[in-house]
């Protein structure tokens, strides 16, 4: 149940994020729904394809599609003046989706009995796949390629889960990891943390 709640939050946040990006780019209703649906589900699809796992289980989560659909409808009928306001806060929605889906991807790999490398790989693909798909469809530079640290936080989730430093069966540990990764992603954005080591030589 705790994972279902986390997944619902993540799907809603990423659907909201995708729809806001679509509206800010002046996409029509069809384009808005495409981005809104692709953002929460693309990461899981990419992960399964890359890891040679059947994709069918992604489509069996029917209620999550309803969650995404309702979220997109609400966003689409927002007063248009709110769109740019919410677009400025999209970093927080994206951080929620990144943290939750990275955790979900790592848990999925554990269930499939993948080794540490597979768990890290699954966490990265599930965490960043939706955001990358959204940005590519919106013709934006994907966040994972920005100078701010992004994909590293998903990789960190994979390491922590793969090394069994967190018990996914413990609700408090699971949500604590989610909160820490969310906080790190937001801090890395606002403080401008990045991986451009060449800048260190200019100091």
Coordinates of C-alpha atoms in Angstrom, one line a residue, residues 148-150 153 183-194:
X148 CA 22.9 20.7 -12.4
X149 CA 23.1 17.3 -10.9
X150 CA 20.0 15.3 -11.9
X153 CA 20.3 11.2 -7.5
X183 CA 15.7 17.4 -1.0
X184 CA 19.0 16.8 -2.7
X185 CA 17.6 17.3 -6.1
X186 CA 16.0 20.6 -5.1
X187 CA 19.1 21.8 -3.4
X188 CA 21.3 20.9 -6.4
X189 CA 19.0 23.0 -8.5
X190 CA 18.9 26.1 -6.3
X191 CA 22.6 25.9 -5.2
X192 CA 23.8 25.2 -8.8
X193 CA 25.6 21.9 -8.0
X194 CA 27.0 20.4 -11.1

